[in-house]
Short mmCIF file of C-alpha atoms and ligand atoms in Angstrom, two decimals:
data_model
loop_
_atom_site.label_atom_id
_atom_site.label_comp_id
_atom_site.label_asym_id
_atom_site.label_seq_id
_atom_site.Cartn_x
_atom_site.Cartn_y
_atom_site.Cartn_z
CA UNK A 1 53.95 178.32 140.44
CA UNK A 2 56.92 178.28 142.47
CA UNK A 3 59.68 179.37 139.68
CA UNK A 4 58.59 180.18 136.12
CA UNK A 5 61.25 179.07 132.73
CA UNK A 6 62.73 181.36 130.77
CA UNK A 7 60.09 180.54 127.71
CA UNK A 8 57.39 181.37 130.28
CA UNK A 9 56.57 178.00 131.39
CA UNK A 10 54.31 177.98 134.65
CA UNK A 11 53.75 174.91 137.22
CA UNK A 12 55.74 173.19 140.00
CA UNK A 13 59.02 173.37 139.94
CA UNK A 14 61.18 172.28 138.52
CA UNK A 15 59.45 172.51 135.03
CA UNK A 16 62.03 172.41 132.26
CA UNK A 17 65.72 170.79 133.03
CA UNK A 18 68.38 171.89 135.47
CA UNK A 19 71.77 172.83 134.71
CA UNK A 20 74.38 171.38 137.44
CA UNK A 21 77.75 172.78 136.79
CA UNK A 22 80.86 170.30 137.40
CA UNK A 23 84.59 172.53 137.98
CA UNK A 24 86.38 170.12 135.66
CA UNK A 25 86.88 167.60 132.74
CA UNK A 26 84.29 165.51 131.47
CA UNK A 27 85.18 161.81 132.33
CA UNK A 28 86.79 162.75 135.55
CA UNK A 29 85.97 161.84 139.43
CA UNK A 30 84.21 165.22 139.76
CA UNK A 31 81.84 164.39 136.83
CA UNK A 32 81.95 160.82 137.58
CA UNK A 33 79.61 161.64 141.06
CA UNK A 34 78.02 164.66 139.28
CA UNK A 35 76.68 162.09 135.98
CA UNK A 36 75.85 159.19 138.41
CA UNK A 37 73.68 161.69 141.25
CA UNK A 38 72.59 163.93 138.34
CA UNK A 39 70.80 160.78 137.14
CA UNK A 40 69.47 159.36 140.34
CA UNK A 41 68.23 162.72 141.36
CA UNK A 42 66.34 163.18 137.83
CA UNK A 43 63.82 160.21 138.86
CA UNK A 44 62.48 162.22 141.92
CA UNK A 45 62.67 165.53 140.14
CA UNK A 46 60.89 164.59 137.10
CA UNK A 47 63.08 166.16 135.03
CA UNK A 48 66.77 165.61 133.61
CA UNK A 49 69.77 167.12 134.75
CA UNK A 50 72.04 168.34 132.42
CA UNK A 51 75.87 168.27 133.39
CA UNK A 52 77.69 171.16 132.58
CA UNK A 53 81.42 170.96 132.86
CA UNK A 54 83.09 174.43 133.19
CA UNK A 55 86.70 174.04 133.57
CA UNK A 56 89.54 176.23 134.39
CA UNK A 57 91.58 178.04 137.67
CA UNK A 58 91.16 175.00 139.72
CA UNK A 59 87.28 175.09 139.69
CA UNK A 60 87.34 178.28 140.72
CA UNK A 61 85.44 179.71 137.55
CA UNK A 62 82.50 177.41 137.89
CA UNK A 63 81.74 178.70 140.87
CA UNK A 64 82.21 182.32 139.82
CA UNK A 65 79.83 181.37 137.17
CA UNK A 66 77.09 179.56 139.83
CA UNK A 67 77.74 182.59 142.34
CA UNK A 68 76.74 185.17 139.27
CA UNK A 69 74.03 183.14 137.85
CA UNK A 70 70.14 183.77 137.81
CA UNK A 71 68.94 181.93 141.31
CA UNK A 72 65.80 180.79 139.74
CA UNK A 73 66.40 176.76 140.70
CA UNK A 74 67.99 176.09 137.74
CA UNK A 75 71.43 176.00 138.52
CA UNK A 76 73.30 174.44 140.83
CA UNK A 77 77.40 173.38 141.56
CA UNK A 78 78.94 169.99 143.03
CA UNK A 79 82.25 170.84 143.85
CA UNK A 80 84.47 169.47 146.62
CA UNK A 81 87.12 170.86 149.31
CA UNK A 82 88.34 173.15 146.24
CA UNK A 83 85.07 175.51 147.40
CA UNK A 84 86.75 175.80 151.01
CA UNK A 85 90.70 175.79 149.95
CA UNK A 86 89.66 178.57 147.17
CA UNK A 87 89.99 181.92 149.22
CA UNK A 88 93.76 181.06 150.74
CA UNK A 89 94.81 179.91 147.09
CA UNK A 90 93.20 182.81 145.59
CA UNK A 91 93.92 186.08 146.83
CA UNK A 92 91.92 187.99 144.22
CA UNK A 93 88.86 185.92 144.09
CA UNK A 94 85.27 186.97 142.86
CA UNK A 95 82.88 185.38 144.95
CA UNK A 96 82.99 184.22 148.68
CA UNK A 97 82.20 180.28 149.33
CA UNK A 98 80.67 181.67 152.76
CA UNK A 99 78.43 184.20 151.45
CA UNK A 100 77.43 183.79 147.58
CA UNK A 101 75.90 180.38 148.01
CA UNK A 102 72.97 178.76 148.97
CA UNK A 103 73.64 175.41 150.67
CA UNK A 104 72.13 171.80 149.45
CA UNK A 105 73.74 168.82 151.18
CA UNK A 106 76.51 166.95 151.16
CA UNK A 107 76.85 163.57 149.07
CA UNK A 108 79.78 161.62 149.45
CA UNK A 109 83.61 160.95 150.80
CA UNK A 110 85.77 159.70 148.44
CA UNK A 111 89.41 158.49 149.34
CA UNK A 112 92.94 159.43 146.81
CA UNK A 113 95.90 157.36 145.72
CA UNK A 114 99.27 158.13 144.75
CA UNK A 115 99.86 156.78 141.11
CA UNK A 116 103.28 156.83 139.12
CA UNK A 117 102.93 156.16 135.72
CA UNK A 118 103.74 152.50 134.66
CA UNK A 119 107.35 152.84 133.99
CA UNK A 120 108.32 155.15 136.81
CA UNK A 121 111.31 153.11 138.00
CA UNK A 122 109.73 153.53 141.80
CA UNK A 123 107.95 150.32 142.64
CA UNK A 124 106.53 151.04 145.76
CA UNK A 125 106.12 153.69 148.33
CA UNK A 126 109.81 153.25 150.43
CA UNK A 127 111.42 153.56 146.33
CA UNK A 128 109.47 156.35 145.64
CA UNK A 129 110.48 158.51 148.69
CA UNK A 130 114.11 157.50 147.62
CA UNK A 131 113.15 158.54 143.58
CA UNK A 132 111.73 161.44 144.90
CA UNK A 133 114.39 162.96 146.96
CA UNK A 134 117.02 161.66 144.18
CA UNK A 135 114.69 163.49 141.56
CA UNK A 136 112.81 166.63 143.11
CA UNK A 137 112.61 169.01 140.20
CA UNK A 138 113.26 166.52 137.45
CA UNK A 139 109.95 164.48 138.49
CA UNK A 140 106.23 165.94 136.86
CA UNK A 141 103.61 165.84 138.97
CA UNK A 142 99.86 166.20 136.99
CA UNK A 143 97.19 168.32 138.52
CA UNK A 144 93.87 169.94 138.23
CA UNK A 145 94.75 173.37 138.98
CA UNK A 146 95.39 175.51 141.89
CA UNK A 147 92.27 174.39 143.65
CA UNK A 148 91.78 170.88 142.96
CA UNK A 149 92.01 168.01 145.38
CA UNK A 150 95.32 167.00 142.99
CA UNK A 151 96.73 170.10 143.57
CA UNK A 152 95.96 169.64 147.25
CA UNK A 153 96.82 166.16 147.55
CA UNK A 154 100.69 166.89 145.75
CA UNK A 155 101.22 170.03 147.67
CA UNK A 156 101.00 167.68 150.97
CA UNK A 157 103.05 164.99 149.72
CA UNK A 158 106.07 167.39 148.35
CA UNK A 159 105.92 169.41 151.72
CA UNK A 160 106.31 166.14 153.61
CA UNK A 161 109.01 164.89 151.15
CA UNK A 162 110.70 168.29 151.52
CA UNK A 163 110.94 168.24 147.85
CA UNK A 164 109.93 170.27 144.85
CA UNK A 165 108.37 168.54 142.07
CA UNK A 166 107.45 170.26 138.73
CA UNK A 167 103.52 170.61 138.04
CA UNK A 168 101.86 170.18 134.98
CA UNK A 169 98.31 171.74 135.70
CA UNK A 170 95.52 170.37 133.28
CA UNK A 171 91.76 171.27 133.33
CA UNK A 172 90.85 167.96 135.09
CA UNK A 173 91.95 165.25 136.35
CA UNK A 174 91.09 162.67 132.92
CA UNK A 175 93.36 165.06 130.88
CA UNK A 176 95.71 164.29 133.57
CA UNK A 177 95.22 160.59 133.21
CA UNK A 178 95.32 160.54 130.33
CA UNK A 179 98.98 162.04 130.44
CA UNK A 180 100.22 159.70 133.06
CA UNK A 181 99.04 157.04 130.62
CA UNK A 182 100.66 157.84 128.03
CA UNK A 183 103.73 158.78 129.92
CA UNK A 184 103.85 162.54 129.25
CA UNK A 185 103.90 163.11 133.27
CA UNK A 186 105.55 160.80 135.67
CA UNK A 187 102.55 160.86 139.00
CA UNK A 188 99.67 161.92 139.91
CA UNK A 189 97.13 162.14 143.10
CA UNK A 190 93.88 161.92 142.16
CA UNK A 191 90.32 159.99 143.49
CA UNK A 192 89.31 156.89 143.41
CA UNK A 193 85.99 157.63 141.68
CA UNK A 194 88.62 158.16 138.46
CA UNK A 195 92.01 155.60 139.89
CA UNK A 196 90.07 152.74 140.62
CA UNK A 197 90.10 151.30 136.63
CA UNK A 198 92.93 151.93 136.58
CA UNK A 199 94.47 150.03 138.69
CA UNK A 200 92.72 147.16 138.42
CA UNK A 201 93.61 147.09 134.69
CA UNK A 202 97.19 147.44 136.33
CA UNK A 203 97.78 150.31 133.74
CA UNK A 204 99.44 152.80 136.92
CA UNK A 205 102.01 151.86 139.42
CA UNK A 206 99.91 152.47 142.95
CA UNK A 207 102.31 153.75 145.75
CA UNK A 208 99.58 154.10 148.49
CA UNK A 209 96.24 155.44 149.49
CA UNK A 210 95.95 158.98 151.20
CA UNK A 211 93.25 158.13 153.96
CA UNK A 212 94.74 157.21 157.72
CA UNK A 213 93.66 153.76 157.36
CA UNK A 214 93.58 151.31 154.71
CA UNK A 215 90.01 151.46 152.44
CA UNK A 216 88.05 148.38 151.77
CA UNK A 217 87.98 148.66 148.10
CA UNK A 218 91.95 148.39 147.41
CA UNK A 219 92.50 146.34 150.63
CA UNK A 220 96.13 145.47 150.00
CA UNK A 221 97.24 149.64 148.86
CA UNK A 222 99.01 150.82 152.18
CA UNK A 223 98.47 153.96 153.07
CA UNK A 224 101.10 156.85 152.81
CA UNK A 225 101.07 157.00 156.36
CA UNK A 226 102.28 153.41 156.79
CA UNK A 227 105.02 154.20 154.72
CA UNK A 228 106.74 157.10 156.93
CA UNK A 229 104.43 159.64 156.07
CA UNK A 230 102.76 160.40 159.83
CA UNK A 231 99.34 161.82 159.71
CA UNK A 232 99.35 162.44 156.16
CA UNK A 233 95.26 162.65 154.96
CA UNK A 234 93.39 164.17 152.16
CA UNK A 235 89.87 162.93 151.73
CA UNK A 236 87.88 164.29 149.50
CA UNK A 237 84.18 165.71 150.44
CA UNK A 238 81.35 166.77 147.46
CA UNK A 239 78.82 169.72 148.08
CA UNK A 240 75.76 171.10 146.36
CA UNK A 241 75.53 174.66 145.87
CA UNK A 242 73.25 176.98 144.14
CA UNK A 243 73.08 181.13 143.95
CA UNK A 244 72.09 182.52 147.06
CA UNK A 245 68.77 183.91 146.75
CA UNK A 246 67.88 180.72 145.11
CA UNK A 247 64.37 179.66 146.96
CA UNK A 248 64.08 177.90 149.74
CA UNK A 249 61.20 175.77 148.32
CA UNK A 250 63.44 174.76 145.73
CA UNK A 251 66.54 173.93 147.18
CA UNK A 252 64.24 171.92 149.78
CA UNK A 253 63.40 170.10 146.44
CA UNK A 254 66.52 169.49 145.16
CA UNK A 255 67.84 168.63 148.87
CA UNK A 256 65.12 166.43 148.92
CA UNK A 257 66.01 164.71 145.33
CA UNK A 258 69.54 164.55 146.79
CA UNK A 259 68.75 163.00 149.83
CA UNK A 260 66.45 159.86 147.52
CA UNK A 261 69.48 159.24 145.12
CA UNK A 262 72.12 158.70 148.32
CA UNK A 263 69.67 155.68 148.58
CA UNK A 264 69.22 154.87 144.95
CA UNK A 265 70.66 151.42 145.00
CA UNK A 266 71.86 152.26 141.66
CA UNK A 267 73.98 155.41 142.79
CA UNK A 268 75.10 153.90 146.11
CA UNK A 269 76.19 150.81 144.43
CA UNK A 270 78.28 152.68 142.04
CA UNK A 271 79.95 154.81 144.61
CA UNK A 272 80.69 152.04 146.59
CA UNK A 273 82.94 150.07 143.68
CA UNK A 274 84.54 153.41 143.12
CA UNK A 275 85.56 153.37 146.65
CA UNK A 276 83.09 156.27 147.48
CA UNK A 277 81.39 156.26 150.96
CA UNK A 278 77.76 158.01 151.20
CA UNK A 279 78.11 161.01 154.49
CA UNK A 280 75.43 160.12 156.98
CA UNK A 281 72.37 161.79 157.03
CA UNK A 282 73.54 164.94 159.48
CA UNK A 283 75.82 165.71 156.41
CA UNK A 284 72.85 165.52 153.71
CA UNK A 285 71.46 168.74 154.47
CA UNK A 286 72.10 172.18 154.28
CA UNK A 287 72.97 173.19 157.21
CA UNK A 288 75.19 169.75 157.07
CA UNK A 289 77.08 171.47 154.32
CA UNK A 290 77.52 175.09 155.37
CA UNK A 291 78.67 174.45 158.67
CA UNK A 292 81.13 171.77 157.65
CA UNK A 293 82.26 174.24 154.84
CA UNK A 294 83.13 176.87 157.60
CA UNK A 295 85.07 173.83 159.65
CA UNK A 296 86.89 173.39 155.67
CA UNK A 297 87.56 176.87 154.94
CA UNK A 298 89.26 177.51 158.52
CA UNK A 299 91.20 173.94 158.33
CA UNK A 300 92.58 174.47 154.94
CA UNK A 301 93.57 178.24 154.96
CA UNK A 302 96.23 177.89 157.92
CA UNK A 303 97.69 175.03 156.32
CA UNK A 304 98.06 176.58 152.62
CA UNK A 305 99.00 179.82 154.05
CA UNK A 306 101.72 177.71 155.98
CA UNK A 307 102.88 176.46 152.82
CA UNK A 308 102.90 179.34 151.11
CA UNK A 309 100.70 178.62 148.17
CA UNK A 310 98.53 181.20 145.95
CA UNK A 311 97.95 183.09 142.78
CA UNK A 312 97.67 186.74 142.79
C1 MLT B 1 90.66 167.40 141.32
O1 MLT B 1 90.35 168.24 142.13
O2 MLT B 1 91.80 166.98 141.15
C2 MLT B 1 89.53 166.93 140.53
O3 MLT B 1 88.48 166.47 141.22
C3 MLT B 1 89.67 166.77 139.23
C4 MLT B 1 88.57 166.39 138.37
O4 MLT B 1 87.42 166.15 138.76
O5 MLT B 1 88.89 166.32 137.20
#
C-alpha cells in the first residue's frame, strides 16, 4: 500500500477521505471552486473530499496549517495569488510558499469586479472616481484580509485613485457580501465565482471589471481600464498544494484527479457561468504551478513593497 490511514487502513491510496483546506469563508469564490473541483475530483479518486475552511490573516493560516501537516496524501490547499503575495505582506511568516509545499496543478483563472453597494450614490465608474476622491477616508472598502485577492484588488485601485479608503477586513469574502448587502460597507472587489449572482439579481451597483479586456460573461461591464484606469489588472489564479514530503505517487494521483475534473462537463460548465476560465494543460501540472508561483511571488513582492503594504 502506497499510504496507510490513521485507523490502520491498508490498500491503494487514497483509502479513507481527503481533507482539502480552503483560506476563507464558506460560501465564498475560494470555496465556491474548492466545493465544485472537490466534487469532480471525488469520482476519479473514489473517495470524497471533505472541504475544510480555515479562515483568518488573509489565508495565510491555512497554509501554515497545510505546510505543518502530516504529508501522508491526505491533505491538501487551493489557494490563489494570496500563496505568492504572502511573504511581501507578511514579514514574520511561518512557512515559505517556495519551499514548504509540494506542487499539484493549477485549475482555473477567474476575473474581479468592482461593486458599490446598491445605494452608493456613484452610478458608474467616471462617478465613482469623482465619489472617491470627494470621499477618500469616509468611504469602507470590505476585504478578506491582508492576503486576499480583495485586499489585493483595493490596494491597486486606491493607489491608482491616489486615495485612502478605510478597510473593513472580514474572514472571507461572503461575510463581506454579505456586508455590502446589507449596507454596513460601501464597496468591495471581489471574484466573479462569488459577484456574478449578484449582479444579475441587480442587488450591487457594478462599476467595472478588473481584467484588460472586457469578459464574455458580463459583456456590457467595462473594464477599469476603459474608464481612466491604464493597465490596471488583477486576475485571479487557483493552486493545489500539499506538505512537501507528501509522495510523489500520490500527488501524481491527485494531479491526475485534478486534471479529469478540469474536463468534468459538470465542473467546467459551472466555472464557465461564474465567469471562470479552465488554464490550459501546461498550467495543470506541477511543475505548471511551481514555476508560475516563482513568476507570482517575484511580480507581486516589488509591487507591494512599492506600496508599502505589510504586517509585522
Ligand atoms: C479573497 O481573496 O478575497 C477571497 O478569495 C475571498 C474568499 O474566498 O472568501
Amino acid at each position: 500500500c502506497l499510504v496507510s490511514g490513521s485507523a490502520g487502513a491498508q490498500g491503494a491510496y487514497p483509502n479513507h477521505p481527503i481533507s482539502l483546506v480552503v483560506p476563507f469563508a464558506a460560501g465564498g469564490p475560494t470555496d465556491v471552486v474548492a466545493r465544485s473541483l472537490g466534487a469532480a475530483m471525488s469520482k476519479t479518486l473514489g473517495q470524497s473530499i471533505i472541504i475544510e475552511n480555515r479562515t483568518g490573516a488573509g489565508g495565510t493560516l491555512a497554509s501554515q496549517h497545510v505546510a505543518r501537516a502530516a504529508p501522508d496524501g491526505y491533505t491538501f490547499l487551493i489557494h490563489h495569488n494570496g500563496m505568492a503575495t504572502a511573504p511581501a505582506l507578511y514579514r514574520k511568516l511561518s512557512f515559505n510558499p517556495l519551499t514548504d509545499f509540494a506542487y499539484v496543478g493549477q485549475v482555473a483563472d477567474v476575473p474581479m469586479t468592482l461593486l458599490g453597494r446598491k445605494d452608493l450614490p456613484a452610478n458608474d465608474m467616471k462617478d465613482f472616481i469623482k465619489y472617491a476622491k470627494e470621499n477618500g477616508n469616509k468611504i469602507n472598502l470590505a476585504n478578506a484580509g491582508l492576503g486576499a485577492v480583495s485586499q489585493l484588488c483595493g490596494m491597486l485601485l486606491q493607489e491608482s485613485l491616489g486615495v485612502q479608503f478605510t478597510t473593513v477586513p472580514y474572514a472571507g469574502t461572503a461575510p463581506a457580501m454579505t456586508a455590502l448587502l446589507g449596507g454596513q460597507v460601501d464597496v468591495l472587489c471581489d471574484q466573479t465565482t462569488q459577484t456574478i449572482p449578484q449582479i444579475k439579481a441587480d442587488r450591487v451597483k457594478l462599476y467595472g471589471v478588473t481584467t484588460l479586456d472586457r469578459i464574455k460573461t458580463l459583456p456590457d461591464a467595462p473594464t477599469l481600464q476603459e474608464n481612466g484606469l491604464k493597465g490596471f489588472e488583477v486576475k485571479v489564479w487557483h493552486g493545489v498544494y500539499a506538505p512537501k514530503g507528501t509522495p510523489p505517487e500520490a500527488i501524481a494521483k491527485f494531479n491526475e484527479a485534478l486534471r479529469a475534473a478540469l474536463k468534468d462537463p459538470a465542473f467546467t460548465q459551472k466555472m464557465a457561468e461564474l465567469g471562470a476560465e479552465i488554464v490550459p494543460e501546461s498550467k495543470q501540472t506541477p511543475q505548471g504551478l511551481q514555476t508560475w508561483l516563482q513568476a507570482e511571488v517575484d511580480k507581486w513582492g516589488g509591487v507591494i513593497r512599492k506600496a508599502g503594504v505589510y504586517a509585522d
